[in-house]
Amino acid sequence: MNHIVLFEPQIPANTGNIARTCAATNTPLHLIEPLGFSTDDKQLKRAGLDYWHDVNIKYYPNLEAFLTSIEGENLHLVSKFARQTYSEVNYDDGLDHYFIFGKETTGLPEDFMREYEKNCIRIPMNDEHVRSLNLSNTAALVIYEALKQQDFPNLERTHIYDNDKLS
């Protein structure tokens, strides 16, 4: 199973959008505190729309508590400071994969990234002109790459409206 992990997220709309992606993909969402907003925030709820009840959300008081809870599972640190791209990793191995994203302003702690350097993945981009991609867009790209490699388990691949006729 795939998991999205947000380290100290600060922008409620990003977390709401990511929660919607989690609902659409059956992906648990892990939130590492402190959060930069209340989970009752109107922007957060609006971005996640009516999907909050469909998301398996777990909260952790800090990074250490989260790491202890996963006990060495496949951890992927998503960062622009990585030697391999997100699409170079094999996610179709039957194991749990945890994709951890840093806070919008400062990313993941540098010492943590250095400790898990082999686990760092990045999305190719033009670093000369753009500092970073939007967090919710990045989470969607990465989770859908993992799902693509896994042949989209338990997801509806085709949708036909009742009034459509197939030839």
PDB file of C-alpha atoms in Angstrom:
ATOM      1  CA  MET A   1       0.000   0.000   0.000  1.00  0.00           C
ATOM      2  CA  ASN A   2       1.085   3.559  -0.664  1.00  0.00           C
ATOM      3  CA  HIS A   3       1.034   6.303   1.956  1.00  0.00           C
ATOM      4  CA  ILE A   4       1.374  10.078   1.716  1.00  0.00           C
ATOM      5  CA  VAL A   5       3.154  11.730   4.633  1.00  0.00           C
ATOM      6  CA  LEU A   6       3.187  15.493   5.171  1.00  0.00           C
ATOM      7  CA  PHE A   7       5.866  16.878   7.465  1.00  0.00           C
ATOM      8  CA  GLU A   8       4.571  19.990   9.255  1.00  0.00           C
ATOM      9  CA  PRO A   9       2.317  21.208   6.414  1.00  0.00           C
ATOM     10  CA  GLN A  10       1.590  24.935   6.556  1.00  0.00           C
ATOM     11  CA  ILE A  11      -0.952  25.714   3.819  1.00  0.00           C
ATOM     12  CA  PRO A  12      -4.437  24.333   4.447  1.00  0.00           C
ATOM     13  CA  ALA A  13      -5.473  24.308   0.781  1.00  0.00           C
ATOM     14  CA  ASN A  14      -2.496  22.082  -0.118  1.00  0.00           C
ATOM     15  CA  THR A  15      -3.383  19.590   2.599  1.00  0.00           C
ATOM     16  CA  GLY A  16      -7.032  19.663   1.528  1.00  0.00           C
ATOM     17  CA  ASN A  17      -6.110  18.974  -2.087  1.00  0.00           C
ATOM     18  CA  ILE A  18      -3.795  16.163  -1.025  1.00  0.00           C
ATOM     19  CA  ALA A  19      -6.581  14.693   1.113  1.00  0.00           C
ATOM     20  CA  ARG A  20      -8.811  14.663  -1.973  1.00  0.00           C
ATOM     21  CA  THR A  21      -6.077  12.818  -3.903  1.00  0.00           C
ATOM     22  CA  CYS A  22      -5.821  10.355  -1.016  1.00  0.00           C
ATOM     23  CA  ALA A  23      -9.585   9.764  -1.103  1.00  0.00           C
ATOM     24  CA  ALA A  24      -9.475   9.202  -4.879  1.00  0.00           C
ATOM     25  CA  THR A  25      -6.592   6.720  -4.632  1.00  0.00           C
ATOM     26  CA  ASN A  26      -7.374   4.917  -1.347  1.00  0.00           C
ATOM     27  CA  THR A  27      -4.125   6.280   0.073  1.00  0.00           C
ATOM     28  CA  PRO A  28      -3.707   6.840   3.828  1.00  0.00           C
ATOM     29  CA  LEU A  29      -2.584  10.341   4.799  1.00  0.00           C
ATOM     30  CA  HIS A  30      -0.112  10.830   7.653  1.00  0.00           C
ATOM     31  CA  LEU A  31       0.248  14.321   9.158  1.00  0.00           C
ATOM     32  CA  ILE A  32       3.319  15.140  11.246  1.00  0.00           C
ATOM     33  CA  GLU A  33       2.751  18.006  13.670  1.00  0.00           C
ATOM     34  CA  PRO A  34       2.905  20.833  14.267  1.00  0.00           C
ATOM     35  CA  LEU A  35       0.457  21.783  11.534  1.00  0.00           C
ATOM     36  CA  GLY A  36       0.381  25.379  10.344  1.00  0.00           C
ATOM     37  CA  PHE A  37      -3.428  25.430  10.601  1.00  0.00           C
ATOM     38  CA  SER A  38      -6.346  23.829  12.371  1.00  0.00           C
ATOM     39  CA  THR A  39      -7.917  20.779  10.779  1.00  0.00           C
ATOM     40  CA  ASP A  40     -11.219  22.646  11.187  1.00  0.00           C
ATOM     41  CA  ASP A  41      -9.920  25.369   8.847  1.00  0.00           C
ATOM     42  CA  LYS A  42     -12.493  26.420   6.209  1.00  0.00           C
ATOM     43  CA  GLN A  43      -9.878  26.494   3.418  1.00  0.00           C
ATOM     44  CA  LEU A  44      -8.792  22.968   4.315  1.00  0.00           C
ATOM     45  CA  LYS A  45     -12.359  21.665   4.303  1.00  0.00           C
ATOM     46  CA  ARG A  46     -13.219  23.478   1.063  1.00  0.00           C
ATOM     47  CA  ALA A  47     -10.168  22.068  -0.750  1.00  0.00           C
ATOM     48  CA  GLY A  48     -10.973  18.556   0.469  1.00  0.00           C
ATOM     49  CA  LEU A  49     -14.673  19.082  -0.232  1.00  0.00           C
ATOM     50  CA  ASP A  50     -16.814  16.235   1.007  1.00  0.00           C
ATOM     51  CA  TYR A  51     -14.038  13.657   1.034  1.00  0.00           C
ATOM     52  CA  TRP A  52     -12.694  13.969   4.575  1.00  0.00           C
ATOM     53  CA  HIS A  53     -14.703  10.999   5.820  1.00  0.00           C
ATOM     54  CA  ASP A  54     -13.158   8.871   3.044  1.00  0.00           C
ATOM     55  CA  VAL A  55      -9.546   9.545   4.054  1.00  0.00           C
ATOM     56  CA  ASN A  56      -7.645   7.436   6.560  1.00  0.00           C
ATOM     57  CA  ILE A  57      -5.739  10.191   8.413  1.00  0.00           C
ATOM     58  CA  LYS A  58      -3.172   9.541  11.141  1.00  0.00           C
ATOM     59  CA  TYR A  59      -1.503  12.248  13.231  1.00  0.00           C
ATOM     60  CA  TYR A  60       1.962  12.166  14.806  1.00  0.00           C
ATOM     61  CA  PRO A  61       3.356  14.644  17.335  1.00  0.00           C
ATOM     62  CA  ASN A  62       6.755  14.703  15.586  1.00  0.00           C
ATOM     63  CA  LEU A  63       8.958  13.054  12.964  1.00  0.00           C
ATOM     64  CA  GLU A  64      10.459  10.593  15.435  1.00  0.00           C
ATOM     65  CA  ALA A  65       7.018   9.252  16.397  1.00  0.00           C
ATOM     66  CA  PHE A  66       6.155   8.732  12.738  1.00  0.00           C
ATOM     67  CA  LEU A  67       9.453   6.928  12.004  1.00  0.00           C
ATOM     68  CA  THR A  68       8.959   4.668  15.011  1.00  0.00           C
ATOM     69  CA  SER A  69       5.458   3.755  13.791  1.00  0.00           C
ATOM     70  CA  ILE A  70       6.613   2.547  10.359  1.00  0.00           C
ATOM     71  CA  GLU A  71       9.597   0.536  11.633  1.00  0.00           C
ATOM     72  CA  GLY A  72      11.863   0.692   8.607  1.00  0.00           C
ATOM     73  CA  GLU A  73       9.252   0.395   5.860  1.00  0.00           C
ATOM     74  CA  ASN A  74      10.047   1.817   2.412  1.00  0.00           C
ATOM     75  CA  LEU A  75      10.444   5.528   3.015  1.00  0.00           C
ATOM     76  CA  HIS A  76      10.791   7.901   0.058  1.00  0.00           C
ATOM     77  CA  LEU A  77      11.784  11.495   0.792  1.00  0.00           C
ATOM     78  CA  VAL A  78      10.492  13.767  -1.964  1.00  0.00           C
ATOM     79  CA  SER A  79      12.910  16.629  -2.423  1.00  0.00           C
ATOM     80  CA  LYS A  80      14.657  18.664  -5.082  1.00  0.00           C
ATOM     81  CA  PHE A  81      17.894  17.511  -3.387  1.00  0.00           C
ATOM     82  CA  ALA A  82      17.958  13.954  -4.712  1.00  0.00           C
ATOM     83  CA  ARG A  83      20.098  11.948  -7.102  1.00  0.00           C
ATOM     84  CA  GLN A  84      17.274   9.811  -8.530  1.00  0.00           C
ATOM     85  CA  THR A  85      13.917  10.691 -10.024  1.00  0.00           C
ATOM     86  CA  TYR A  86      10.647   9.422  -8.626  1.00  0.00           C
ATOM     87  CA  SER A  87      10.055   7.282 -11.736  1.00  0.00           C
ATOM     88  CA  GLU A  88      13.354   5.371 -11.366  1.00  0.00           C
ATOM     89  CA  VAL A  89      12.185   3.558  -8.221  1.00  0.00           C
ATOM     90  CA  ASN A  90      10.308   0.238  -8.353  1.00  0.00           C
ATOM     91  CA  TYR A  91       7.097   0.579  -6.324  1.00  0.00           C
ATOM     92  CA  ASP A  92       5.570  -2.662  -7.609  1.00  0.00           C
ATOM     93  CA  ASP A  93       7.168  -4.934  -5.026  1.00  0.00           C
ATOM     94  CA  GLY A  94       4.185  -5.716  -2.796  1.00  0.00           C
ATOM     95  CA  LEU A  95       5.552  -3.602   0.061  1.00  0.00           C
ATOM     96  CA  ASP A  96       4.234  -0.474   1.740  1.00  0.00           C
ATOM     97  CA  HIS A  97       5.681   2.769   0.398  1.00  0.00           C
ATOM     98  CA  TYR A  98       5.685   5.996   2.418  1.00  0.00           C
ATOM     99  CA  PHE A  99       6.182   9.185   0.407  1.00  0.00           C
ATOM    100  CA  ILE A 100       7.180  11.988   2.761  1.00  0.00           C
ATOM    101  CA  PHE A 101       6.885  15.617   1.686  1.00  0.00           C
ATOM    102  CA  GLY A 102       8.387  18.562   3.555  1.00  0.00           C
ATOM    103  CA  LYS A 103       6.703  21.755   4.619  1.00  0.00           C
ATOM    104  CA  GLU A 104       6.046  24.270   1.893  1.00  0.00           C
ATOM    105  CA  THR A 105       8.562  26.895   3.046  1.00  0.00           C
ATOM    106  CA  THR A 106      11.611  24.877   4.086  1.00  0.00           C
ATOM    107  CA  GLY A 107      11.083  21.282   2.979  1.00  0.00           C
ATOM    108  CA  LEU A 108      12.380  18.406   5.061  1.00  0.00           C
ATOM    109  CA  PRO A 109      15.055  18.844   7.757  1.00  0.00           C
ATOM    110  CA  GLU A 110      18.533  18.680   6.209  1.00  0.00           C
ATOM    111  CA  ASP A 111      19.917  16.223   8.781  1.00  0.00           C
ATOM    112  CA  PHE A 112      16.986  13.874   8.139  1.00  0.00           C
ATOM    113  CA  MET A 113      17.575  14.054   4.371  1.00  0.00           C
ATOM    114  CA  ARG A 114      21.282  13.370   4.799  1.00  0.00           C
ATOM    115  CA  GLU A 115      20.531  10.351   6.995  1.00  0.00           C
ATOM    116  CA  TYR A 116      18.139   8.952   4.355  1.00  0.00           C
ATOM    117  CA  GLU A 117      19.977  10.213   1.261  1.00  0.00           C
ATOM    118  CA  LYS A 118      19.511   6.910  -0.610  1.00  0.00           C
ATOM    119  CA  ASN A 119      15.744   7.251  -0.108  1.00  0.00           C
ATOM    120  CA  CYS A 120      15.478  10.721  -1.661  1.00  0.00           C
ATOM    121  CA  ILE A 121      13.561  11.104  -4.934  1.00  0.00           C
ATOM    122  CA  ARG A 122      12.861  14.152  -7.073  1.00  0.00           C
ATOM    123  CA  ILE A 123      10.672  15.311  -9.904  1.00  0.00           C
ATOM    124  CA  PRO A 124      12.781  16.629 -12.790  1.00  0.00           C
ATOM    125  CA  MET A 125      12.330  20.371 -13.284  1.00  0.00           C
ATOM    126  CA  ASN A 126      14.133  23.535 -14.319  1.00  0.00           C
ATOM    127  CA  ASP A 127      15.774  24.573 -11.046  1.00  0.00           C
ATOM    128  CA  GLU A 128      17.154  27.782 -12.560  1.00  0.00           C
ATOM    129  CA  HIS A 129      13.741  29.401 -12.835  1.00  0.00           C
ATOM    130  CA  VAL A 130      11.514  27.561 -10.363  1.00  0.00           C
ATOM    131  CA  ARG A 131      12.349  26.952  -6.703  1.00  0.00           C
ATOM    132  CA  SER A 132       9.777  24.192  -6.227  1.00  0.00           C
ATOM    133  CA  LEU A 133       6.531  22.724  -7.496  1.00  0.00           C
ATOM    134  CA  ASN A 134       3.236  23.036  -5.648  1.00  0.00           C
ATOM    135  CA  LEU A 135       3.025  20.469  -2.858  1.00  0.00           C
ATOM    136  CA  SER A 136      -0.363  19.044  -3.845  1.00  0.00           C
ATOM    137  CA  ASN A 137       0.704  18.707  -7.492  1.00  0.00           C
ATOM    138  CA  THR A 138       3.901  16.954  -6.440  1.00  0.00           C
ATOM    139  CA  ALA A 139       2.033  14.519  -4.194  1.00  0.00           C
ATOM    140  CA  ALA A 140      -0.360  13.662  -7.035  1.00  0.00           C
ATOM    141  CA  LEU A 141       2.483  13.060  -9.507  1.00  0.00           C
ATOM    142  CA  VAL A 142       4.354  10.758  -7.163  1.00  0.00           C
ATOM    143  CA  ILE A 143       1.369   8.735  -5.928  1.00  0.00           C
ATOM    144  CA  TYR A 144       0.088   8.180  -9.458  1.00  0.00           C
ATOM    145  CA  GLU A 145       3.517   6.968 -10.607  1.00  0.00           C
ATOM    146  CA  ALA A 146       3.474   4.362  -7.834  1.00  0.00           C
ATOM    147  CA  LEU A 147      -0.101   3.387  -8.710  1.00  0.00           C
ATOM    148  CA  LYS A 148       0.738   3.168 -12.421  1.00  0.00           C
ATOM    149  CA  GLN A 149       3.581   0.760 -11.682  1.00  0.00           C
ATOM    150  CA  GLN A 150       1.184  -1.274  -9.517  1.00  0.00           C
ATOM    151  CA  ASP A 151      -1.452  -1.360 -12.312  1.00  0.00           C
ATOM    152  CA  PHE A 152      -3.831   0.941 -10.378  1.00  0.00           C
ATOM    153  CA  PRO A 153      -5.006  -1.556  -7.736  1.00  0.00           C
ATOM    154  CA  ASN A 154      -8.633  -1.178  -6.622  1.00  0.00           C
ATOM    155  CA  LEU A 155      -9.157   1.909  -8.803  1.00  0.00           C
ATOM    156  CA  GLU A 156     -11.767   2.368 -11.515  1.00  0.00           C
ATOM    157  CA  ARG A 157      -9.817   2.611 -14.766  1.00  0.00           C
ATOM    158  CA  THR A 158     -12.797   3.277 -17.042  1.00  0.00           C
ATOM    159  CA  HIS A 159     -16.056   5.043 -16.354  1.00  0.00           C
ATOM    160  CA  ILE A 160     -19.031   4.824 -18.687  1.00  0.00           C
ATOM    161  CA  TYR A 161     -22.037   7.056 -18.115  1.00  0.00           C
ATOM    162  CA  ASP A 162     -25.376   5.250 -18.123  1.00  0.00           C
ATOM    163  CA  ASN A 163     -26.596   7.057 -21.232  1.00  0.00           C
ATOM    164  CA  ASP A 164     -23.414   6.428 -23.249  1.00  0.00           C
ATOM    165  CA  LYS A 165     -23.500   3.750 -25.874  1.00  0.00           C
ATOM    166  CA  LEU A 166     -20.413   1.840 -26.846  1.00  0.00           C
ATOM    167  CA  SER A 167     -19.973   0.915 -30.502  1.00  0.00           C
TER     168      SER A 167
END
